[in-house]
Tab-separated table of C-alpha atoms in Angstrom:
chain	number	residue	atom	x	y	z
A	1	UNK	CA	15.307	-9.123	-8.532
A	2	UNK	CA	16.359	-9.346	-12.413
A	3	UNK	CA	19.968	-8.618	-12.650
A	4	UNK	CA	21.606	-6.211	-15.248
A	5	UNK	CA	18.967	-5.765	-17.184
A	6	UNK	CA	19.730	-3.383	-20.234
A	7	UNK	CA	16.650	-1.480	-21.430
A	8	UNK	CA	16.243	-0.539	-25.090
A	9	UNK	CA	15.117	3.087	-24.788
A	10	UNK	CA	15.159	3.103	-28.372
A	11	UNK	CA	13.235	0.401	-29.142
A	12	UNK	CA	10.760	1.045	-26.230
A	13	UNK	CA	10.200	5.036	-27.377
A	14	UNK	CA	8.413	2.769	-30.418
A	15	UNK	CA	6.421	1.129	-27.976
A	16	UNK	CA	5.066	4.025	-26.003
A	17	UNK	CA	4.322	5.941	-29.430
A	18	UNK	CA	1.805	3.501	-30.119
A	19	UNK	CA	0.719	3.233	-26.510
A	20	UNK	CA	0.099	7.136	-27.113
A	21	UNK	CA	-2.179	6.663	-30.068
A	22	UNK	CA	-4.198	3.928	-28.940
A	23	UNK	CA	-4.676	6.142	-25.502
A	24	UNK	CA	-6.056	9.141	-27.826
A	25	UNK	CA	-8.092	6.688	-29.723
A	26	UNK	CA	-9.947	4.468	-27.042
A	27	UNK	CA	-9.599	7.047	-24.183
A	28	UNK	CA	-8.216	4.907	-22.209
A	29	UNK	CA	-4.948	4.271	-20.277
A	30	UNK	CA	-2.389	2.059	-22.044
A	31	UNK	CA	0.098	0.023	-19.800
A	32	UNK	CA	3.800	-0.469	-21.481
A	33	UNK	CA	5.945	-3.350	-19.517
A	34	UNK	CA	9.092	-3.197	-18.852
A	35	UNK	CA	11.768	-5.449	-17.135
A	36	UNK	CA	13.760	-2.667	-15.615
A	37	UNK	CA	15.710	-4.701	-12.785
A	38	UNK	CA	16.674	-3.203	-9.389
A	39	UNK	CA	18.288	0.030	-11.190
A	40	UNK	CA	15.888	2.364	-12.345
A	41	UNK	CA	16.813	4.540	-14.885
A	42	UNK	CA	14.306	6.228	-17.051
A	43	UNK	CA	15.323	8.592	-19.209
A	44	UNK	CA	14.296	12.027	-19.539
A	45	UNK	CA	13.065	11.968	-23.087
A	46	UNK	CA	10.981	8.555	-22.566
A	47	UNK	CA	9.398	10.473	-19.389
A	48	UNK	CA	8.906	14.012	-21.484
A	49	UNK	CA	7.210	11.660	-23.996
A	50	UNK	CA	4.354	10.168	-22.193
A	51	UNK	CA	4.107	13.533	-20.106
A	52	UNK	CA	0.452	14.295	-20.141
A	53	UNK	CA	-0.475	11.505	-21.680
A	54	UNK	CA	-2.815	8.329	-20.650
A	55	UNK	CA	0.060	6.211	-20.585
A	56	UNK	CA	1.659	4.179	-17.829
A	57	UNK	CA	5.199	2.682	-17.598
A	58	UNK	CA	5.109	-0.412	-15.521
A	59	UNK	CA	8.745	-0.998	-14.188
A	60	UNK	CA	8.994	-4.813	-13.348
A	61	UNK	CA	12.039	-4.646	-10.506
A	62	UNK	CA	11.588	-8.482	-9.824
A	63	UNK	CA	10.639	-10.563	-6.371
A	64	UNK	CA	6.755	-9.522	-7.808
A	65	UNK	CA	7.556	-5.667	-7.660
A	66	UNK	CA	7.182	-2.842	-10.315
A	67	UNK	CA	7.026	0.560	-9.936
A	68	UNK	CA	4.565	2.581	-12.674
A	69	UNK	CA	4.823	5.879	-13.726
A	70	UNK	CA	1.397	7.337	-15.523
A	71	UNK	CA	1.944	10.580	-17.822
A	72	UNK	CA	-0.473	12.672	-16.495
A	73	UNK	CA	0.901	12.922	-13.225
A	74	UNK	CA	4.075	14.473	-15.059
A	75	UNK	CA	4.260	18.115	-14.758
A	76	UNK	CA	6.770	19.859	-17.075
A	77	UNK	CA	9.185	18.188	-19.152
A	78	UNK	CA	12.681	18.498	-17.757
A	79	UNK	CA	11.951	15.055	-15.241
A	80	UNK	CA	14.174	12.545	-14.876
A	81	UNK	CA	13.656	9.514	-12.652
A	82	UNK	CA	17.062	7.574	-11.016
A	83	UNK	CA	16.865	5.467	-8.268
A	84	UNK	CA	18.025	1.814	-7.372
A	85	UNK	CA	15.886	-0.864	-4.993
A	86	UNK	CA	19.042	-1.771	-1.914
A	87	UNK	CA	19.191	-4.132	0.639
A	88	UNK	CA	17.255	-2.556	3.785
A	89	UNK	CA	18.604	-1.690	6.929
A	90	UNK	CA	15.994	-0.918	8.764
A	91	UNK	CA	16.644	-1.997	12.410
A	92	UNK	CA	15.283	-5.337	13.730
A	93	UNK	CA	13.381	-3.880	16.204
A	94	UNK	CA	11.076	-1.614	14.149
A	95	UNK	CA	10.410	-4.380	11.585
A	96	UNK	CA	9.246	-5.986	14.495
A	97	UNK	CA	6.909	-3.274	15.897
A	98	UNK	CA	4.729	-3.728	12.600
A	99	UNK	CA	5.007	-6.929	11.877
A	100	UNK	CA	4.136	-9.005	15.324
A	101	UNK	CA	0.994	-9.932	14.147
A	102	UNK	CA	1.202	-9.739	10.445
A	103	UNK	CA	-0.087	-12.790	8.387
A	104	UNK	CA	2.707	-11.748	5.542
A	105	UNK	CA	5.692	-9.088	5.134
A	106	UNK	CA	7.821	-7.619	2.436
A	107	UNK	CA	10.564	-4.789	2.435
A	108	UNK	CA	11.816	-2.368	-0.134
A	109	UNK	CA	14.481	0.030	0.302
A	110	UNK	CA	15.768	3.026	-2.298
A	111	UNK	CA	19.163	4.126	-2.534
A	112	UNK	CA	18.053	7.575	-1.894
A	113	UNK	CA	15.101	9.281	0.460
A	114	UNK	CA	14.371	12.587	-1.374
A	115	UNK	CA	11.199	13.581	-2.945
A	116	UNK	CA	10.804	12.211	-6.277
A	117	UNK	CA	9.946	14.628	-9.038
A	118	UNK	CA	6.387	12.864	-9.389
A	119	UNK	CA	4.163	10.334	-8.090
A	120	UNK	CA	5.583	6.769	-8.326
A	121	UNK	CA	2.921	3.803	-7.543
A	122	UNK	CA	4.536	0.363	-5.917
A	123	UNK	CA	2.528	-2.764	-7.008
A	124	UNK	CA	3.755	-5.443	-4.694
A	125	UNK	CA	2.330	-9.173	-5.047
A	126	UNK	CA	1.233	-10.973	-1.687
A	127	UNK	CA	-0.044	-14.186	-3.697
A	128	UNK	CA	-3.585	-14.735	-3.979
A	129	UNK	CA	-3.872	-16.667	-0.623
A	130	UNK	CA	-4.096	-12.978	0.967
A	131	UNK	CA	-6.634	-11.437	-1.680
A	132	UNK	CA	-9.475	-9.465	0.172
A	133	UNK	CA	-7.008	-9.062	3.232
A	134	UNK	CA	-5.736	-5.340	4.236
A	135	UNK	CA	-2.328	-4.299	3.099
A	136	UNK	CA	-0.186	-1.744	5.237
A	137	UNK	CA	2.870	0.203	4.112
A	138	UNK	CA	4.878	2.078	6.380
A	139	UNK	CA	8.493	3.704	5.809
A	140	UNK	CA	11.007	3.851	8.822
A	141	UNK	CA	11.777	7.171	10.017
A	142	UNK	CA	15.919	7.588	10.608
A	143	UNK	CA	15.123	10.560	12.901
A	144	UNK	CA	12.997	8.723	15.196
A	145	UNK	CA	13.707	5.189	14.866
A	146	UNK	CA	9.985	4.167	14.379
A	147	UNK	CA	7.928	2.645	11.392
A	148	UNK	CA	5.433	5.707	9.955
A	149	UNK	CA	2.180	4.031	8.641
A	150	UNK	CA	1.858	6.027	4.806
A	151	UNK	CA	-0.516	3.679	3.217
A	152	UNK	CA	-3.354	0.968	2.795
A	153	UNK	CA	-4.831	-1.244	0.481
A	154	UNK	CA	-7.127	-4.389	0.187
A	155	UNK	CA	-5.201	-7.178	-1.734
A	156	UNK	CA	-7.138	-7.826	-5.318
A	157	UNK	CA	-7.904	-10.580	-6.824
A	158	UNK	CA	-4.720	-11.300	-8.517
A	159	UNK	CA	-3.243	-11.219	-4.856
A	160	UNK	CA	-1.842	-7.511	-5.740
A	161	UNK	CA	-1.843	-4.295	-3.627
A	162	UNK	CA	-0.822	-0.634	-4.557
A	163	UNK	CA	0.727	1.881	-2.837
A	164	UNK	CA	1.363	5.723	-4.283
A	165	UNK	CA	4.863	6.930	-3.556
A	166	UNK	CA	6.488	10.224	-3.298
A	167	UNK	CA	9.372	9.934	-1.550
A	168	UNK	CA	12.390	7.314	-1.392
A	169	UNK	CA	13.780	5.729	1.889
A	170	UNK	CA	13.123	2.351	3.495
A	171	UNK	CA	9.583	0.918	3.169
A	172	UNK	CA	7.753	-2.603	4.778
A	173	UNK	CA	4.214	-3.565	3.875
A	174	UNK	CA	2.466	-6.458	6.001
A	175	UNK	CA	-0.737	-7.889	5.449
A	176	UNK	CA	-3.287	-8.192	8.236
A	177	UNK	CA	-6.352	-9.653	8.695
A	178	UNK	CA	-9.104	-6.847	9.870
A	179	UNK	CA	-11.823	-8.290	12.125
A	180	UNK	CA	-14.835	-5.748	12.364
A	181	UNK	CA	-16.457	-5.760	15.541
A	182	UNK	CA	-19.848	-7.381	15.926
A	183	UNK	CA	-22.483	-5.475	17.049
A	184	UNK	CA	-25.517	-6.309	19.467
A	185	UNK	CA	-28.708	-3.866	19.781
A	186	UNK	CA	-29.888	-3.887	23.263
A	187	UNK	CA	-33.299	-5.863	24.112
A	188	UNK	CA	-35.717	-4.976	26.355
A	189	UNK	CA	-34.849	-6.649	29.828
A	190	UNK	CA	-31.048	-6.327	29.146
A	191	UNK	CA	-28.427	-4.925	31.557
A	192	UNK	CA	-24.920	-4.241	30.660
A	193	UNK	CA	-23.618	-6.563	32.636
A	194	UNK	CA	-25.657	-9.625	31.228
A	195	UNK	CA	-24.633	-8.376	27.484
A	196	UNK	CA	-21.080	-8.637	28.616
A	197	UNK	CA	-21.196	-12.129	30.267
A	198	UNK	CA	-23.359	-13.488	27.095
A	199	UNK	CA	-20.558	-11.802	24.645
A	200	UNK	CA	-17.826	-13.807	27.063
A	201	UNK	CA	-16.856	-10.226	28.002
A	202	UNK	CA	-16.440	-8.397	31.170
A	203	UNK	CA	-18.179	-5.268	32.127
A	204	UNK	CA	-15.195	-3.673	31.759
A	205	UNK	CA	-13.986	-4.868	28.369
A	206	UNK	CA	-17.543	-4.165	27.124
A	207	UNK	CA	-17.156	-0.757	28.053
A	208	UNK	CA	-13.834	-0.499	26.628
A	209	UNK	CA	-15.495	-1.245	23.511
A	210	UNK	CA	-18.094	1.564	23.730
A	211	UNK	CA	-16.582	4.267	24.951
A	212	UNK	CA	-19.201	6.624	23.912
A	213	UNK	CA	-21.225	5.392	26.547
A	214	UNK	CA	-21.137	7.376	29.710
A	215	UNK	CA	-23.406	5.350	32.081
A	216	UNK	CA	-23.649	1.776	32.029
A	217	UNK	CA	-26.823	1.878	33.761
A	218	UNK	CA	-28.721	3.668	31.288
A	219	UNK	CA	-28.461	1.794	27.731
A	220	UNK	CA	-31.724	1.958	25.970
A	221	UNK	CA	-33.425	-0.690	24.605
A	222	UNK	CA	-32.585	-0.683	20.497
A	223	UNK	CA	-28.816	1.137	21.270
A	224	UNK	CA	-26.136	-0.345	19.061
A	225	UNK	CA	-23.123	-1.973	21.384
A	226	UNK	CA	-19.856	-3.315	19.862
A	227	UNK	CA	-19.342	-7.316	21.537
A	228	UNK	CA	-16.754	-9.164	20.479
């Protein structure tokens, strides 16, 4: 993550002025960057600026994080926003739970777990290797020791996914690969049992696959099954 970073408020309140105007003018959201580091301090009157507004901060943390904060989901004018990214803690074992099977994993962790006074997006980068490939956040929950699933998203082009935040706390996204089931449509002659063996399935796996179906001797010729 960038290091002690010092952010020129002064110079940046320039910055999102313009970002204002050309917002009103095109009707369209304007992005400012900044490289914020692992402490997070906005202050009040940068966030009371852009309030209402189609403007987004984007907060580059480092590792390919940033957090962005867009005006118009700023209610009121008396916001602040402090928090600091922190090494995680999050025990071994839960890690584990989520990310057994996980083609690719990355932590965050805030200093704090409160609500924060808005919504807060996390863009996280997972490389362009996993683009099209299904993104899962959870955050660990202290009280029960297990990993809460809060969000998805399918990895974009530029290899980038995008969670919405409102909380702080301990977070890890993985990135899985989802297989869809095939289907088969039953054909006049078939039994269940025959669909299973030509699917390398047993009856019983087959079954497990469709449990709407009730009685495996009466499918109907043109009825949808899920194979493998």
């Amino acid at each position: 993550m960038y290091e002690n970073v010092q952010v020129k408020w002064v110079e940046t309140t320039a910055v999102v002025n313009a970002a204002i105007a050309r917002a009103a003018a095109q009707g369209t959201i304007q992005n400012v960057d900044i490289i914020i580091g692992k402490t997070v301090n906005v202050p009040t009157s940068v966030l009371t600026q852009i309030a209402g507004n189609n403007v987004t901060l984007a907060l580059h943390v480092g590792r390919g994080l940033a957090l962005t904060i867009t005006g118009t989901d700023i209610v009121g004018t008396n916001a602040s926003f402090n928090v600091s990214l922190v090494t995680s803690t999050i025990p071994a074992a839960a890690k584990a739970s989520v990310a057994e099977n996980a083609i690719s994993t990355r932590d965050f962790s805030f200093n704090q777990d409160g609500a924060f006074p808005f919504h807060v997006n996390m863009h996280m980068n997972f490389g362009t290797e996993n683009v099209g490939k299904t993104a899962v956040l959870y955050r660990f929950d202290a009280a029960t020791g297990k990993m809460v699933q809060v969000g998805t998203f399918i990895v974009n082009a530029d290899g980038q996914a995008m969670f919405g935040l409102n909380q702080g706390g301990q977070y890890v996204a993985v990135v899985v690969e989802v297989v869809e089931p095939s289907t088969y449509t039953v054909q006049p002659g078939d039994t269940f049992g025959r669909i299973a063996s030509r699917h390398g399935m047993s009856a019983a796996e087959l079954k497990a696959a469709n449990p709407g179906i009730r009685n495996i001797n009466k499918i109907k010729v043109g009825q949808v099954l899920n194979v493998k």
